[in-house]
JSON list of C-alpha atoms in Angstrom, two decimals:
[
{"chain": "A", "resi": 1, "resn": "MET", "atom": "CA", "xyz": [35.65, -17.33, 18.57]},
{"chain": "A", "resi": 2, "resn": "LEU", "atom": "CA", "xyz": [34.74, -13.72, 17.75]},
{"chain": "A", "resi": 3, "resn": "ILE", "atom": "CA", "xyz": [34.62, -14.47, 14.03]},
{"chain": "A", "resi": 4, "resn": "SER", "atom": "CA", "xyz": [32.30, -17.43, 14.52]},
{"chain": "A", "resi": 5, "resn": "LEU", "atom": "CA", "xyz": [30.03, -15.30, 16.74]},
{"chain": "A", "resi": 6, "resn": "LEU", "atom": "CA", "xyz": [29.88, -12.55, 14.11]},
{"chain": "A", "resi": 7, "resn": "THR", "atom": "CA", "xyz": [29.19, -15.12, 11.40]},
{"chain": "A", "resi": 8, "resn": "THR", "atom": "CA", "xyz": [26.37, -16.62, 13.46]},
{"chain": "A", "resi": 9, "resn": "LEU", "atom": "CA", "xyz": [24.84, -13.19, 14.06]},
{"chain": "A", "resi": 10, "resn": "ALA", "atom": "CA", "xyz": [25.12, -12.28, 10.38]},
{"chain": "A", "resi": 11, "resn": "LEU", "atom": "CA", "xyz": [23.39, -15.49, 9.34]},
{"chain": "A", "resi": 12, "resn": "ALA", "atom": "CA", "xyz": [20.65, -15.02, 11.92]},
{"chain": "A", "resi": 13, "resn": "ALA", "atom": "CA", "xyz": [19.97, -11.40, 10.94]},
{"chain": "A", "resi": 14, "resn": "PRO", "atom": "CA", "xyz": [16.70, -10.98, 9.10]},
{"chain": "A", "resi": 15, "resn": "THR", "atom": "CA", "xyz": [17.00, -10.00, 5.48]},
{"chain": "A", "resi": 16, "resn": "THR", "atom": "CA", "xyz": [14.52, -7.82, 3.69]},
{"chain": "A", "resi": 17, "resn": "ALA", "atom": "CA", "xyz": [14.15, -8.28, -0.01]},
{"chain": "A", "resi": 18, "resn": "ALA", "atom": "CA", "xyz": [13.52, -5.28, -2.21]},
{"chain": "A", "resi": 19, "resn": "PRO", "atom": "CA", "xyz": [9.91, -5.16, -3.39]},
{"chain": "A", "resi": 20, "resn": "THR", "atom": "CA", "xyz": [9.44, -6.74, -6.77]},
{"chain": "A", "resi": 21, "resn": "ALA", "atom": "CA", "xyz": [7.14, -5.19, -9.33]},
{"chain": "A", "resi": 22, "resn": "PRO", "atom": "CA", "xyz": [4.10, -7.18, -10.42]},
{"chain": "A", "resi": 23, "resn": "ALA", "atom": "CA", "xyz": [4.43, -8.77, -13.86]},
{"chain": "A", "resi": 24, "resn": "GLY", "atom": "CA", "xyz": [4.43, -6.22, -16.67]},
{"chain": "A", "resi": 25, "resn": "LEU", "atom": "CA", "xyz": [4.75, -3.23, -14.34]},
{"chain": "A", "resi": 26, "resn": "ARG", "atom": "CA", "xyz": [7.69, -1.13, -13.24]},
{"chain": "A", "resi": 27, "resn": "GLU", "atom": "CA", "xyz": [8.19, 0.76, -10.01]},
{"chain": "A", "resi": 28, "resn": "VAL", "atom": "CA", "xyz": [7.89, 4.52, -10.40]},
{"chain": "A", "resi": 29, "resn": "ILE", "atom": "CA", "xyz": [10.67, 6.60, -8.85]},
{"chain": "A", "resi": 30, "resn": "LEU", "atom": "CA", "xyz": [9.14, 8.71, -6.08]},
{"chain": "A", "resi": 31, "resn": "PHE", "atom": "CA", "xyz": [10.39, 11.62, -4.00]},
{"chain": "A", "resi": 32, "resn": "SER", "atom": "CA", "xyz": [12.15, 10.47, -0.85]},
{"chain": "A", "resi": 33, "resn": "ALA", "atom": "CA", "xyz": [9.40, 11.91, 1.38]},
{"chain": "A", "resi": 34, "resn": "CYS", "atom": "CA", "xyz": [6.87, 9.64, -0.31]},
{"chain": "A", "resi": 35, "resn": "LYS", "atom": "CA", "xyz": [9.15, 6.61, -0.03]},
{"chain": "A", "resi": 36, "resn": "ARG", "atom": "CA", "xyz": [9.64, 7.31, 3.69]},
{"chain": "A", "resi": 37, "resn": "ALA", "atom": "CA", "xyz": [5.86, 7.65, 4.08]},
{"chain": "A", "resi": 38, "resn": "GLY", "atom": "CA", "xyz": [5.51, 4.09, 2.78]},
{"chain": "A", "resi": 39, "resn": "TYR", "atom": "CA", "xyz": [4.30, 4.70, -0.78]},
{"chain": "A", "resi": 40, "resn": "VAL", "atom": "CA", "xyz": [5.13, 2.55, -3.79]},
{"chain": "A", "resi": 41, "resn": "VAL", "atom": "CA", "xyz": [3.62, 3.22, -7.24]},
{"chain": "A", "resi": 42, "resn": "TYR", "atom": "CA", "xyz": [3.77, 0.84, -10.20]},
{"chain": "A", "resi": 43, "resn": "ALA", "atom": "CA", "xyz": [3.10, 1.85, -13.80]},
{"chain": "A", "resi": 44, "resn": "ASP", "atom": "CA", "xyz": [2.68, -0.03, -17.06]},
{"chain": "A", "resi": 45, "resn": "LYS", "atom": "CA", "xyz": [4.87, 0.49, -20.13]},
{"chain": "A", "resi": 46, "resn": "THR", "atom": "CA", "xyz": [2.81, 3.54, -21.18]},
{"chain": "A", "resi": 47, "resn": "GLY", "atom": "CA", "xyz": [3.47, 5.22, -17.82]},
{"chain": "A", "resi": 48, "resn": "ALA", "atom": "CA", "xyz": [-0.11, 4.87, -16.56]},
{"chain": "A", "resi": 49, "resn": "THR", "atom": "CA", "xyz": [-0.43, 4.16, -12.86]},
{"chain": "A", "resi": 50, "resn": "ARG", "atom": "CA", "xyz": [-1.72, 0.63, -12.37]},
{"chain": "A", "resi": 51, "resn": "LEU", "atom": "CA", "xyz": [-1.04, 0.04, -8.67]},
{"chain": "A", "resi": 52, "resn": "LEU", "atom": "CA", "xyz": [-0.48, 2.26, -5.63]},
{"chain": "A", "resi": 53, "resn": "GLU", "atom": "CA", "xyz": [0.48, 0.80, -2.26]},
{"chain": "A", "resi": 54, "resn": "ARG", "atom": "CA", "xyz": [1.06, 2.41, 1.10]},
{"chain": "A", "resi": 55, "resn": "VAL", "atom": "CA", "xyz": [2.14, 0.61, 4.24]},
{"chain": "A", "resi": 56, "resn": "ARG", "atom": "CA", "xyz": [2.60, 2.42, 7.53]},
{"chain": "A", "resi": 57, "resn": "MET", "atom": "CA", "xyz": [3.87, 0.64, 10.60]},
{"chain": "A", "resi": 58, "resn": "VAL", "atom": "CA", "xyz": [4.38, 2.39, 13.90]},
{"chain": "A", "resi": 59, "resn": "PRO", "atom": "CA", "xyz": [4.36, 0.87, 17.36]},
{"chain": "A", "resi": 60, "resn": "ASP", "atom": "CA", "xyz": [0.94, -0.67, 18.02]},
{"chain": "A", "resi": 61, "resn": "ASN", "atom": "CA", "xyz": [-0.50, 0.49, 14.66]},
{"chain": "A", "resi": 62, "resn": "THR", "atom": "CA", "xyz": [-0.35, -0.79, 11.11]},
{"chain": "A", "resi": 63, "resn": "SER", "atom": "CA", "xyz": [-2.23, 0.44, 8.06]},
{"chain": "A", "resi": 64, "resn": "ARG", "atom": "CA", "xyz": [-2.14, -0.82, 4.50]},
{"chain": "A", "resi": 65, "resn": "LEU", "atom": "CA", "xyz": [-3.73, 0.67, 1.40]},
{"chain": "A", "resi": 66, "resn": "THR", "atom": "CA", "xyz": [-3.73, -0.84, -2.09]},
{"chain": "A", "resi": 67, "resn": "GLN", "atom": "CA", "xyz": [-5.38, 0.89, -5.07]},
{"chain": "A", "resi": 68, "resn": "ARG", "atom": "CA", "xyz": [-5.60, -0.87, -8.44]},
{"chain": "A", "resi": 69, "resn": "TYR", "atom": "CA", "xyz": [-6.27, 0.85, -11.77]},
{"chain": "A", "resi": 70, "resn": "ASP", "atom": "CA", "xyz": [-7.20, -0.40, -15.23]},
{"chain": "A", "resi": 71, "resn": "ALA", "atom": "CA", "xyz": [-5.22, 0.38, -18.39]},
{"chain": "A", "resi": 72, "resn": "ARG", "atom": "CA", "xyz": [-7.14, 3.64, -18.85]},
{"chain": "A", "resi": 73, "resn": "GLY", "atom": "CA", "xyz": [-6.19, 4.82, -15.37]},
{"chain": "A", "resi": 74, "resn": "ARG", "atom": "CA", "xyz": [-9.61, 4.27, -13.81]},
{"chain": "A", "resi": 75, "resn": "LEU", "atom": "CA", "xyz": [-9.78, 3.02, -10.24]},
{"chain": "A", "resi": 76, "resn": "THR", "atom": "CA", "xyz": [-11.04, -0.56, -10.06]},
{"chain": "A", "resi": 77, "resn": "THR", "atom": "CA", "xyz": [-10.30, -1.84, -6.55]},
{"chain": "A", "resi": 78, "resn": "VAL", "atom": "CA", "xyz": [-9.27, -0.44, -3.18]},
{"chain": "A", "resi": 79, "resn": "GLN", "atom": "CA", "xyz": [-8.14, -2.63, -0.32]},
{"chain": "A", "resi": 80, "resn": "ALA", "atom": "CA", "xyz": [-7.57, -1.02, 3.08]},
{"chain": "A", "resi": 81, "resn": "SER", "atom": "CA", "xyz": [-6.79, -2.45, 6.47]},
{"chain": "A", "resi": 82, "resn": "ALA", "atom": "CA", "xyz": [-5.71, -1.07, 9.82]},
{"chain": "A", "resi": 83, "resn": "SER", "atom": "CA", "xyz": [-4.99, -2.51, 13.21]},
{"chain": "A", "resi": 84, "resn": "GLY", "atom": "CA", "xyz": [-4.08, -1.04, 16.55]},
{"chain": "A", "resi": 85, "resn": "PHE", "atom": "CA", "xyz": [-3.17, -2.24, 20.01]},
{"chain": "A", "resi": 86, "resn": "ALA", "atom": "CA", "xyz": [-6.76, -3.47, 20.52]},
{"chain": "A", "resi": 87, "resn": "GLY", "atom": "CA", "xyz": [-6.72, -5.55, 17.32]},
{"chain": "A", "resi": 88, "resn": "LEU", "atom": "CA", "xyz": [-8.08, -5.25, 13.80]},
{"chain": "A", "resi": 89, "resn": "ARG", "atom": "CA", "xyz": [-9.95, -1.98, 13.17]},
{"chain": "A", "resi": 90, "resn": "TYR", "atom": "CA", "xyz": [-11.03, -2.65, 9.59]},
{"chain": "A", "resi": 91, "resn": "ASP", "atom": "CA", "xyz": [-10.18, -4.79, 6.59]},
{"chain": "A", "resi": 92, "resn": "LEU", "atom": "CA", "xyz": [-12.12, -3.68, 3.51]},
{"chain": "A", "resi": 93, "resn": "THR", "atom": "CA", "xyz": [-12.16, -4.41, -0.20]},
{"chain": "A", "resi": 94, "resn": "VAL", "atom": "CA", "xyz": [-14.19, -2.11, -2.44]},
{"chain": "A", "resi": 95, "resn": "GLN", "atom": "CA", "xyz": [-14.71, -2.51, -6.19]},
{"chain": "A", "resi": 96, "resn": "PHE", "atom": "CA", "xyz": [-15.65, 0.36, -8.49]},
{"chain": "A", "resi": 97, "resn": "ASP", "atom": "CA", "xyz": [-17.25, 0.47, -11.93]},
{"chain": "A", "resi": 98, "resn": "SER", "atom": "CA", "xyz": [-15.85, 2.49, -14.85]},
{"chain": "A", "resi": 99, "resn": "ARG", "atom": "CA", "xyz": [-17.67, 5.62, -13.62]},
{"chain": "A", "resi": 100, "resn": "GLY", "atom": "CA", "xyz": [-16.16, 5.46, -10.13]},
{"chain": "A", "resi": 101, "resn": "ARG", "atom": "CA", "xyz": [-19.27, 4.16, -8.40]},
{"chain": "A", "resi": 102, "resn": "VAL", "atom": "CA", "xyz": [-19.02, 1.53, -5.69]},
{"chain": "A", "resi": 103, "resn": "VAL", "atom": "CA", "xyz": [-20.09, -1.85, -7.08]},
{"chain": "A", "resi": 104, "resn": "SER", "atom": "CA", "xyz": [-19.33, -3.98, -4.04]},
{"chain": "A", "resi": 105, "resn": "GLU", "atom": "CA", "xyz": [-17.86, -3.64, -0.59]},
{"chain": "A", "resi": 106, "resn": "ARG", "atom": "CA", "xyz": [-16.90, -6.52, 1.62]},
{"chain": "A", "resi": 107, "resn": "GLY", "atom": "CA", "xyz": [-14.80, -7.00, 4.69]},
{"chain": "A", "resi": 108, "resn": "TYR", "atom": "CA", "xyz": [-14.76, -6.25, 8.37]},
{"chain": "A", "resi": 109, "resn": "ARG", "atom": "CA", "xyz": [-15.19, -3.17, 10.54]},
{"chain": "A", "resi": 110, "resn": "ALA", "atom": "CA", "xyz": [-14.74, -3.32, 14.30]},
{"chain": "A", "resi": 111, "resn": "LYS", "atom": "CA", "xyz": [-17.68, -2.19, 16.38]},
{"chain": "A", "resi": 112, "resn": "GLY", "atom": "CA", "xyz": [-17.83, 1.60, 16.30]},
{"chain": "A", "resi": 113, "resn": "GLU", "atom": "CA", "xyz": [-15.38, 1.86, 13.37]},
{"chain": "A", "resi": 114, "resn": "GLN", "atom": "CA", "xyz": [-16.73, 4.08, 10.61]},
{"chain": "A", "resi": 115, "resn": "ALA", "atom": "CA", "xyz": [-13.90, 3.97, 8.10]},
{"chain": "A", "resi": 116, "resn": "ASN", "atom": "CA", "xyz": [-15.05, 5.52, 4.82]},
{"chain": "A", "resi": 117, "resn": "ILE", "atom": "CA", "xyz": [-13.04, 4.07, 1.96]},
{"chain": "A", "resi": 118, "resn": "ARG", "atom": "CA", "xyz": [-13.15, 7.36, 0.02]},
{"chain": "A", "resi": 119, "resn": "THR", "atom": "CA", "xyz": [-11.41, 9.23, 2.85]},
{"chain": "A", "resi": 120, "resn": "LEU", "atom": "CA", "xyz": [-8.67, 6.58, 2.89]},
{"chain": "A", "resi": 121, "resn": "MET", "atom": "CA", "xyz": [-7.94, 6.79, -0.84]},
{"chain": "A", "resi": 122, "resn": "VAL", "atom": "CA", "xyz": [-4.96, 8.71, -2.18]},
{"chain": "A", "resi": 123, "resn": "ASP", "atom": "CA", "xyz": [-4.58, 10.50, -5.53]},
{"chain": "A", "resi": 124, "resn": "PRO", "atom": "CA", "xyz": [-1.72, 8.73, -7.36]},
{"chain": "A", "resi": 125, "resn": "ARG", "atom": "CA", "xyz": [-0.92, 11.89, -9.34]},
{"chain": "A", "resi": 126, "resn": "ALA", "atom": "CA", "xyz": [-0.23, 13.73, -6.09]},
{"chain": "A", "resi": 127, "resn": "VAL", "atom": "CA", "xyz": [2.01, 10.92, -4.85]},
{"chain": "A", "resi": 128, "resn": "ARG", "atom": "CA", "xyz": [3.94, 10.87, -8.13]},
{"chain": "A", "resi": 129, "resn": "ALA", "atom": "CA", "xyz": [4.36, 14.66, -7.84]},
{"chain": "A", "resi": 130, "resn": "GLY", "atom": "CA", "xyz": [5.76, 14.35, -4.32]},
{"chain": "A", "resi": 131, "resn": "ARG", "atom": "CA", "xyz": [2.68, 15.43, -2.35]},
{"chain": "A", "resi": 132, "resn": "CYS", "atom": "CA", "xyz": [2.18, 12.53, 0.01]},
{"chain": "A", "resi": 133, "resn": "PRO", "atom": "CA", "xyz": [-0.39, 12.76, 2.79]}
]
């Protein structure tokens, strides 16, 4: 009886798969403080950062940040979203040109929300060096 109960509980337990790297990229090994802060960095075969992700989940609040880079290491796209107990605060996608200027911005901001995408962005070099905001 006890064994069948334990088996049932084990089968019902949620499983979390390890994140898989996007095609052609490898996950960069980060300092444990950055991993605990929710950061994941992916690099191409030359070692250039191509993707930075951060997910933070605390009771009643979730934030997600994704920064994409081209092969030369220039920022191309930033996606940021956050929600709280009152619902979605913002969900933004911003595209940049090769000089770092905003080309387009689309998405949603809740009334009164003034999220500036530049203040949400993170320097991938700092994250790779272990300095995680």
